[in-house]
XYZ file of C-alpha atoms in Angstrom:
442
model
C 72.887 30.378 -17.388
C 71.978 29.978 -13.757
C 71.956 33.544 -13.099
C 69.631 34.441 -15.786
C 66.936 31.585 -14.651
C 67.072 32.469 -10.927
C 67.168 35.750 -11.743
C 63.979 35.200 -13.953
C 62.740 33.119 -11.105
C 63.183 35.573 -8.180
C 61.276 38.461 -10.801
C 58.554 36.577 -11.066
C 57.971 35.331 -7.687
C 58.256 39.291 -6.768
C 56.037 40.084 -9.148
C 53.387 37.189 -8.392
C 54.123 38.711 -4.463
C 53.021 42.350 -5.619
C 49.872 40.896 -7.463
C 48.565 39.252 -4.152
C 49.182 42.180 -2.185
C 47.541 44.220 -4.691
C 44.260 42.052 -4.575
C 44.707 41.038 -1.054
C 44.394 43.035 2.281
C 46.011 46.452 0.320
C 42.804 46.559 -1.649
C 41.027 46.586 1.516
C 42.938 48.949 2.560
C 41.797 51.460 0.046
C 38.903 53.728 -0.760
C 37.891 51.642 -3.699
C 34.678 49.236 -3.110
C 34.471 46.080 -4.267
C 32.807 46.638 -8.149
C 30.066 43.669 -7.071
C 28.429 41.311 -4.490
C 30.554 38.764 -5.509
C 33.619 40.517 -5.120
C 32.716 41.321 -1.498
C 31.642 37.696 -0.957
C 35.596 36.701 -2.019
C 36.942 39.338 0.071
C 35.394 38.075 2.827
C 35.811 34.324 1.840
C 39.530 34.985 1.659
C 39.467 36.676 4.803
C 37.780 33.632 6.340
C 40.278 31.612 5.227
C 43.518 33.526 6.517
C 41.725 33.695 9.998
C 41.562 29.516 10.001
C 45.344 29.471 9.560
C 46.536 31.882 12.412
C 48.245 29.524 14.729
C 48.759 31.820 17.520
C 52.261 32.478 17.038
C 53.137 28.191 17.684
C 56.932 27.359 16.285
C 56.569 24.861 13.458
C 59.925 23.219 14.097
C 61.726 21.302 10.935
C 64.258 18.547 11.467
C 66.999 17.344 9.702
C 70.452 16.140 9.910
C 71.484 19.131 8.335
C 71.274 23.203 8.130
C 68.274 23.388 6.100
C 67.810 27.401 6.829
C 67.834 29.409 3.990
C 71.221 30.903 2.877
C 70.960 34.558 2.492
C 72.978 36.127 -0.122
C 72.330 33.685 -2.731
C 69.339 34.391 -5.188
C 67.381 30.770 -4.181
C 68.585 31.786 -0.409
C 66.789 34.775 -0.743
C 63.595 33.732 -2.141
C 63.185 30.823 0.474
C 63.788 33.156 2.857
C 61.506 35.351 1.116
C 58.616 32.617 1.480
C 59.943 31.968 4.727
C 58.661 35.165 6.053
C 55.755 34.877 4.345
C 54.590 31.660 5.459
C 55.549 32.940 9.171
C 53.279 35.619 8.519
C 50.446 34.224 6.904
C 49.756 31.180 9.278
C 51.029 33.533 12.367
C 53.692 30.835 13.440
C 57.828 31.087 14.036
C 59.827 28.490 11.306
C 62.625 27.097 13.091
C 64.955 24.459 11.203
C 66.172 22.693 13.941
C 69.711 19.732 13.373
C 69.309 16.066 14.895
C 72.371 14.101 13.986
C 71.384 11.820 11.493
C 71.653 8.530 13.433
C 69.657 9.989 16.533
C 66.919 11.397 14.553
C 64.970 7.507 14.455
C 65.182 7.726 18.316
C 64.555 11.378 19.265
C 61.614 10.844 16.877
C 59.909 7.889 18.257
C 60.264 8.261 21.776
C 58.937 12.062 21.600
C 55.985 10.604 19.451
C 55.130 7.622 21.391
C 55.339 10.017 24.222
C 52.424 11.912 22.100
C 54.755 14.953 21.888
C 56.278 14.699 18.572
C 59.737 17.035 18.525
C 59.405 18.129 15.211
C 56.289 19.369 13.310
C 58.319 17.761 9.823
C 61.835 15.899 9.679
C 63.474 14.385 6.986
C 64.196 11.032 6.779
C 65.725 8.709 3.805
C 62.699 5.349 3.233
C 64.551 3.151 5.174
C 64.087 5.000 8.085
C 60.630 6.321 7.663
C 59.644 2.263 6.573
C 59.428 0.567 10.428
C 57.922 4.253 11.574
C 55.365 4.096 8.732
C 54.639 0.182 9.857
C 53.919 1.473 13.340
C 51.880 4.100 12.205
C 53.875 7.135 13.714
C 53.674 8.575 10.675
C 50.557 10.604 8.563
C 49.689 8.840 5.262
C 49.126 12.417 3.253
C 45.809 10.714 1.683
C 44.481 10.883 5.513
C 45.359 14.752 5.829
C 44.905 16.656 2.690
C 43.270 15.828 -0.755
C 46.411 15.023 -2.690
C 44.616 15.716 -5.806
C 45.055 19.746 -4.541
C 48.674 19.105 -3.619
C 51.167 21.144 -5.591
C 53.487 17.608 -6.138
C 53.784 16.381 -9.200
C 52.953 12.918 -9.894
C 56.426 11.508 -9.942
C 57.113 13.116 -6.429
C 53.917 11.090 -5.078
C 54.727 8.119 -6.298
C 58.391 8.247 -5.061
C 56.853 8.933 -1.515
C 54.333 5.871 -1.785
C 54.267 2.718 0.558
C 51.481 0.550 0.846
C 49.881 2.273 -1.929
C 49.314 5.834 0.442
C 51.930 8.845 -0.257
C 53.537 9.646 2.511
C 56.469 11.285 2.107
C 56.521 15.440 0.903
C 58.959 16.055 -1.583
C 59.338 19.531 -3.666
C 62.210 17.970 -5.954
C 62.797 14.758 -8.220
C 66.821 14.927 -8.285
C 67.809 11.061 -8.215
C 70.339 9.320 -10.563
C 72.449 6.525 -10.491
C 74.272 5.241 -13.554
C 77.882 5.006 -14.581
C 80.943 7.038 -15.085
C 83.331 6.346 -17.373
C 86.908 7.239 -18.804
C 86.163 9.462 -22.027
C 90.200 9.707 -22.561
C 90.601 5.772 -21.688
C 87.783 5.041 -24.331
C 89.029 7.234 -26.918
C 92.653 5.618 -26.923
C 91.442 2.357 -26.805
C 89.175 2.950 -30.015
C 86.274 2.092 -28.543
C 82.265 4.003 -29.309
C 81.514 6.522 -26.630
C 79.017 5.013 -24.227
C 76.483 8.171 -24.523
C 76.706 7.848 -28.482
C 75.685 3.907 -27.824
C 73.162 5.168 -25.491
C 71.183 7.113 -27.799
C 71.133 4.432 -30.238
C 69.206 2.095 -27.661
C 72.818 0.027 -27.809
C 74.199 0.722 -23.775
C 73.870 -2.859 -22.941
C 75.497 -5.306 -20.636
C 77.275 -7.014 -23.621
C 77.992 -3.582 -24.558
C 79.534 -2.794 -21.362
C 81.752 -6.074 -20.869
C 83.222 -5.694 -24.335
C 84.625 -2.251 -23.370
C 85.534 -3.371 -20.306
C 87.570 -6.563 -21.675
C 89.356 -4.311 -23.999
C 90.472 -2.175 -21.475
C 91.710 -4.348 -19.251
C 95.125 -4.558 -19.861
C 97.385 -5.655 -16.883
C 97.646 -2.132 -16.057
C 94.110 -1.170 -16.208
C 90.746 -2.137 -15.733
C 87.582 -2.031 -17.192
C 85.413 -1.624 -14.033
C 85.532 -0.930 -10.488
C 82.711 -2.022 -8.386
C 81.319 -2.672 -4.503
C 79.608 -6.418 -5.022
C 76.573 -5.159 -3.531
C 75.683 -1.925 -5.615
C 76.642 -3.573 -9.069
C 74.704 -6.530 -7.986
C 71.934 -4.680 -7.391
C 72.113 -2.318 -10.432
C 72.298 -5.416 -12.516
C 69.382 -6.798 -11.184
C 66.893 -3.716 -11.453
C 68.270 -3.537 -15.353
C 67.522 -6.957 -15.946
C 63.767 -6.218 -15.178
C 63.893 -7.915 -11.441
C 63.505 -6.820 -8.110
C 64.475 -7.866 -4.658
C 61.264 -7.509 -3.219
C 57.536 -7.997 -4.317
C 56.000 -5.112 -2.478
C 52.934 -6.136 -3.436
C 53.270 -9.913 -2.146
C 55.899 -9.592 0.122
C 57.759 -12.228 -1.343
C 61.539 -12.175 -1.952
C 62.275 -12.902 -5.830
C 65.760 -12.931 -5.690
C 65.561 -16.081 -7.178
C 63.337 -15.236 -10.484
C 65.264 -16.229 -13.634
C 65.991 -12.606 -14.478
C 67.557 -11.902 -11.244
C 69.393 -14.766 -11.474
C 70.591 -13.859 -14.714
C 71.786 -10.643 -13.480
C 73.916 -12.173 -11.075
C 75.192 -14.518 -12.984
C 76.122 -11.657 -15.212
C 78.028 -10.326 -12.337
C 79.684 -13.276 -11.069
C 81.161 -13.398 -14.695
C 82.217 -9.896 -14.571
C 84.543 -11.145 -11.480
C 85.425 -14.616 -11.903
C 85.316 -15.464 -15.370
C 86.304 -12.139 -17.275
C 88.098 -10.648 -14.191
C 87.814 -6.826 -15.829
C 86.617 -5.792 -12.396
C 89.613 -4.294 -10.144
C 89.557 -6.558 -6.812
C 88.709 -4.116 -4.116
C 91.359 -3.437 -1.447
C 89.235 -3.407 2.047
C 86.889 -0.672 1.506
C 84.381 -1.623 -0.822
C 82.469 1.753 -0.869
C 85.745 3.936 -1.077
C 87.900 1.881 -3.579
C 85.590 1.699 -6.432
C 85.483 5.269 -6.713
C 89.015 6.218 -5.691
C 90.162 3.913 -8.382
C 88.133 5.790 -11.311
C 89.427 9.421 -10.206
C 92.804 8.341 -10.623
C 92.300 6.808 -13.897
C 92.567 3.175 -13.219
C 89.909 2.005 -14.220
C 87.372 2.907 -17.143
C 84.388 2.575 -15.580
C 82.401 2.656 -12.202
C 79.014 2.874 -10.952
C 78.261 6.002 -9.024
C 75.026 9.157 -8.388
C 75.774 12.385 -9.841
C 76.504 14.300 -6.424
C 79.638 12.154 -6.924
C 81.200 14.387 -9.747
C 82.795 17.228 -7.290
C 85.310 14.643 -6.026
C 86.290 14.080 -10.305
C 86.109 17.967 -11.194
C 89.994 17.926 -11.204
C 90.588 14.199 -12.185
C 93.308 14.406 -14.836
C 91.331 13.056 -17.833
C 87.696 13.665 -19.598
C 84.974 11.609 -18.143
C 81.107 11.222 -18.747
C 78.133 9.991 -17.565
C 75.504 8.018 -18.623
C 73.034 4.715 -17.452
C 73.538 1.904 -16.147
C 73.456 -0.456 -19.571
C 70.619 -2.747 -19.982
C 70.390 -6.207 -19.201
C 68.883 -8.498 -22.223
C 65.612 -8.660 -20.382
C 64.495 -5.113 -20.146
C 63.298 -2.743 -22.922
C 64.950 0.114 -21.766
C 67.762 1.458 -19.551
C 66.660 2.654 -15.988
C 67.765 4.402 -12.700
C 67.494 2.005 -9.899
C 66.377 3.206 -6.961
C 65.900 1.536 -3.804
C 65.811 4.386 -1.288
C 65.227 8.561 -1.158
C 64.812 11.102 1.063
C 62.003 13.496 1.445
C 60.126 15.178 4.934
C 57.737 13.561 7.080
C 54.607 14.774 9.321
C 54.846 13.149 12.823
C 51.722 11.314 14.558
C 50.282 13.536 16.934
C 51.531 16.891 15.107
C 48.510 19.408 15.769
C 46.784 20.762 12.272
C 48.604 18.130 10.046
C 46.817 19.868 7.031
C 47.661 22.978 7.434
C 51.305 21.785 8.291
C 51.383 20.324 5.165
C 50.565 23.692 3.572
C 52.954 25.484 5.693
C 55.314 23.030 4.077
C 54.033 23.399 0.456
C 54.563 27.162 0.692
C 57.872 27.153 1.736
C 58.820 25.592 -1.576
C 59.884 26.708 -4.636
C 57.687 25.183 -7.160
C 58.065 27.591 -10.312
C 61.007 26.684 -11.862
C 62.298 23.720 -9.411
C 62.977 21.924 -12.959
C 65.216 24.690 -13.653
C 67.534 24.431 -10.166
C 67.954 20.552 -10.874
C 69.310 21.093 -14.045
C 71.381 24.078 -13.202
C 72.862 21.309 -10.700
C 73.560 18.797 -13.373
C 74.915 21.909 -15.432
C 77.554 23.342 -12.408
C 78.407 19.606 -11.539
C 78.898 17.537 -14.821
C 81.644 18.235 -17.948
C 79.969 17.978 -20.680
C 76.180 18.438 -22.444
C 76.061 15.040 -23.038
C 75.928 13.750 -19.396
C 73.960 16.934 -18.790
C 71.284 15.116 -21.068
C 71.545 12.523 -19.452
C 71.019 13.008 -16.248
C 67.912 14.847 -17.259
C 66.617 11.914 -19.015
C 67.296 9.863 -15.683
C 64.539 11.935 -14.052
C 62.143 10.037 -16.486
C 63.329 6.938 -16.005
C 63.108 6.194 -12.389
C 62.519 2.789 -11.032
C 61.698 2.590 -7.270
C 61.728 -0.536 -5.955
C 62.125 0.130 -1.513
C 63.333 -3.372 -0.707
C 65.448 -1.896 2.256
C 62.580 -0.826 4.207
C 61.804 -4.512 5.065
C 64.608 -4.724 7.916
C 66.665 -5.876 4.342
C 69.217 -3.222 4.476
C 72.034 -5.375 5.728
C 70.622 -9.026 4.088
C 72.655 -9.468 1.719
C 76.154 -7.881 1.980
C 77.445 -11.429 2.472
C 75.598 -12.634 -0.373
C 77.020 -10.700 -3.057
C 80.567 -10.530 -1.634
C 80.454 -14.389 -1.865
C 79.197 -14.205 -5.499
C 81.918 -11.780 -6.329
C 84.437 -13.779 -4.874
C 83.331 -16.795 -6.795
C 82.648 -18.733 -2.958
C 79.264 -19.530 -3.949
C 77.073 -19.558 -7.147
C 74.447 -17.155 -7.772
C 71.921 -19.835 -7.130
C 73.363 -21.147 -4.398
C 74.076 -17.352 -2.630
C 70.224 -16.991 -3.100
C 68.945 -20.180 -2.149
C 71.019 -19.782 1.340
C 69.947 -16.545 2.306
C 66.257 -16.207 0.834
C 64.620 -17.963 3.882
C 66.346 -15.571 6.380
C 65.732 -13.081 4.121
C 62.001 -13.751 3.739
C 61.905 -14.153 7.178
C 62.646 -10.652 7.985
C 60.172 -9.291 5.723
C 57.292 -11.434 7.291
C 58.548 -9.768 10.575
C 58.274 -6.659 9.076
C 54.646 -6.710 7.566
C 53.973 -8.681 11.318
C 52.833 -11.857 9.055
C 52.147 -14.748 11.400
């Protein structure tokens, strides 16, 4: 299937390539004459334009923590290198993808901008990191360069690059997920409705979830496997609460429906103990557990699946359930990654367009399922994860300094060591404390 769609893909982007030529400087090239005036006036106002992007042969340098140059040989490879040369061509500049490790990128990027010699012309950062650079205004808002209206992102890939209410982030792809694997083969001998069919029916709900996991809890077995923090917070976004008013910056951690959704949690733990106690690594053991069948269900993103292509038992995928609260189930998401344009990069606009044409927007749909389709087991979590891409709730409450708030907080929850109320109610002052800092609030 992927073969015929790239291969579709790469045809048409040739062909599309041919038809400029044809109408572009070849044309010119020719004995024909324009038929009309207004041909001659398009010529030349295409001609005009060209000569405003020839950058002198500059190096447009792109950062990232990883080897972002096009891999030759494949059929995407090809046509990004393909545009590549293009782009090179066409704005008379040298690409060069250039590899920061990912926890020196923050500093290589400030200092060198501060400096007012930014060392990248775009880098890619996750929100958290681009937050505090965005706050100190190192950062172009894309409203300030272009006319986003023109832009070739869609409207979900401006929104997921908006803080403050200004887009800043350039993203060519909407590829996040988050939701739940579970145990097909554990469900299916413990007699229990696949989670995808209850899905469907509008039926994936918390109460849903705890009955399968009581049922397979069995001495041997558990139901779930879980890190305190990500199930706390995936049981607050599906409960219709947030960390973080964005808007206010106020800290509702303590609404009723986030308390609810921790109280949910500290039930899963204490109360109903179907959650498999963790045994020092809280990122690690939640998912080890699940791909060697000892549990029957765990939260976890989809690039997760090639460590379960060989797990010794049928699995699935589907959302996180919904909490009584909400209307519908969702895909938390409380950070992403997309590229940035540095303060003090020369020509931000035509940067940005640099950028845009070095994407491949026909057909991007078509790679991310193609993903999902070379990645997950079955069409069921293939639909699925497609769906997720409509149901995306961002909610950035890390990029107020609240990365590391609450790890404490939900480990003492999950424990039982403190109450949900009385977790919040410790931390929220701290808590609010660094967001004020943040926003510089007085």
């Amino acid at each position: 299937m992927k073969k015929v769609k790239l291969s579709f893909l790469m045809m048409a982007f040739f062909v599309l390539l041919l038809a400029a030529c044809s109408g572009g400087k070849e044309t010119a090239g020719t004995n024909e004459k324009p038929a009309n005036d207004k041909e001659t006036e398009k010529v030349e106002e295409v001609k005009e334009e060209e000569a405003t992007y020839d950058l002198g042969g500059r190096v447009i340098k792109i950062v990232d923590h990883y080897d972002r140059v096009p891999l030759v040989g494949t059929e995407f490879g090809d046509i990004r290198q393909q545009l590549l040369e293009e782009a090179e061509k066409k704005y008379n500049v040298k690409i060069e993808y250039v590899v920061v490790p990912f926890d020196e990128k923050v500093n290589q990027f400030t200092t060198t901008v501060l400096a007012g010699e930014p060392f990248a012309d775009i880098i890619g950062f996750s929100a958290t990191q681009a937050g505090p650079l965005i706050q100190q205004d190192l950062v172009y808002a894309l409203d300030d360069v272009i006319d986003l209206s023109e832009s070739k992102m869609t409207q979900g890939m401006k929104d997921l690059g908006k803080f403050n209410d200004k887009a800043y982030m350039l993203k060519f792809q909407v590829n996040e997920s988050g939701g739940m694997y579970y145990n097909k083969t554990m469900f299916e001998q413990a007699g229990l409705e696949d989670p995808y069919v209850l899905q469907e029916k509008g039926e994936w709900t918390w109460e849903a979830m705890l009955d399968a996991a009581k049922k397979l809890t069995n001495g041997k077995n558990y139901g779930l496997s879980a890190d305190p923090s990500i199930i706390s917070e995936y049981s607050i976004f599906s409960n219709d609460a947030q960390y973080l008013d964005t808007n206010t910056g106020e800290i509702v951690l303590d609404s009723p429906n986030s308390i609810e959704a921790l109280e949910f949690v500290a039930s899963l733990y204490n109360e109903h103990k179907v959650i498999k106690p963790n045994e020092g690594n809280d990122w690690e053991d939640p998912r080890r557990y699940f791909t060697e069948g000892l549990v029957g269900m765990t939260q976890g993103w989809i690039w997760e699946a090639y460590d379960r292509e060989e797990a010794p038992f049928e699995w699935g995928y589907v959302m996180w359930p919904k909490g009584p609260k909400a209307s519908d189930n969702v895909v938390p998401l409380s950070d992403v990654s997309g590229d940035f344009i540095p303060k003090g990069v020369e020509d931000p606009q035509i940067v940005y367009k640099i950028w845009e044409d070095l994407q491949i927007w026909d057909g991007w749909e078509d790679d991310v399922v193609d993903w999902f389709e070379s990645v997950l087991p079955n069409e069921e979590s293939i639909n699925t994860a497609t769906t997720m891409l409509e149901k995306i709730k961002p909610n950035y409450w890390k990029v107020y300094n609240l990365d590391d708030a609450f790890y404490e907080t939900f480990s003492n929850i999950a424990s039982g060591a403190e109450s949900p109320t009385q977790a919040i109610t410790k931390v929220k002052g701290e808590a609010q404390a660094r967001v004020d800092e943040f926003l510089d609030k007085k």
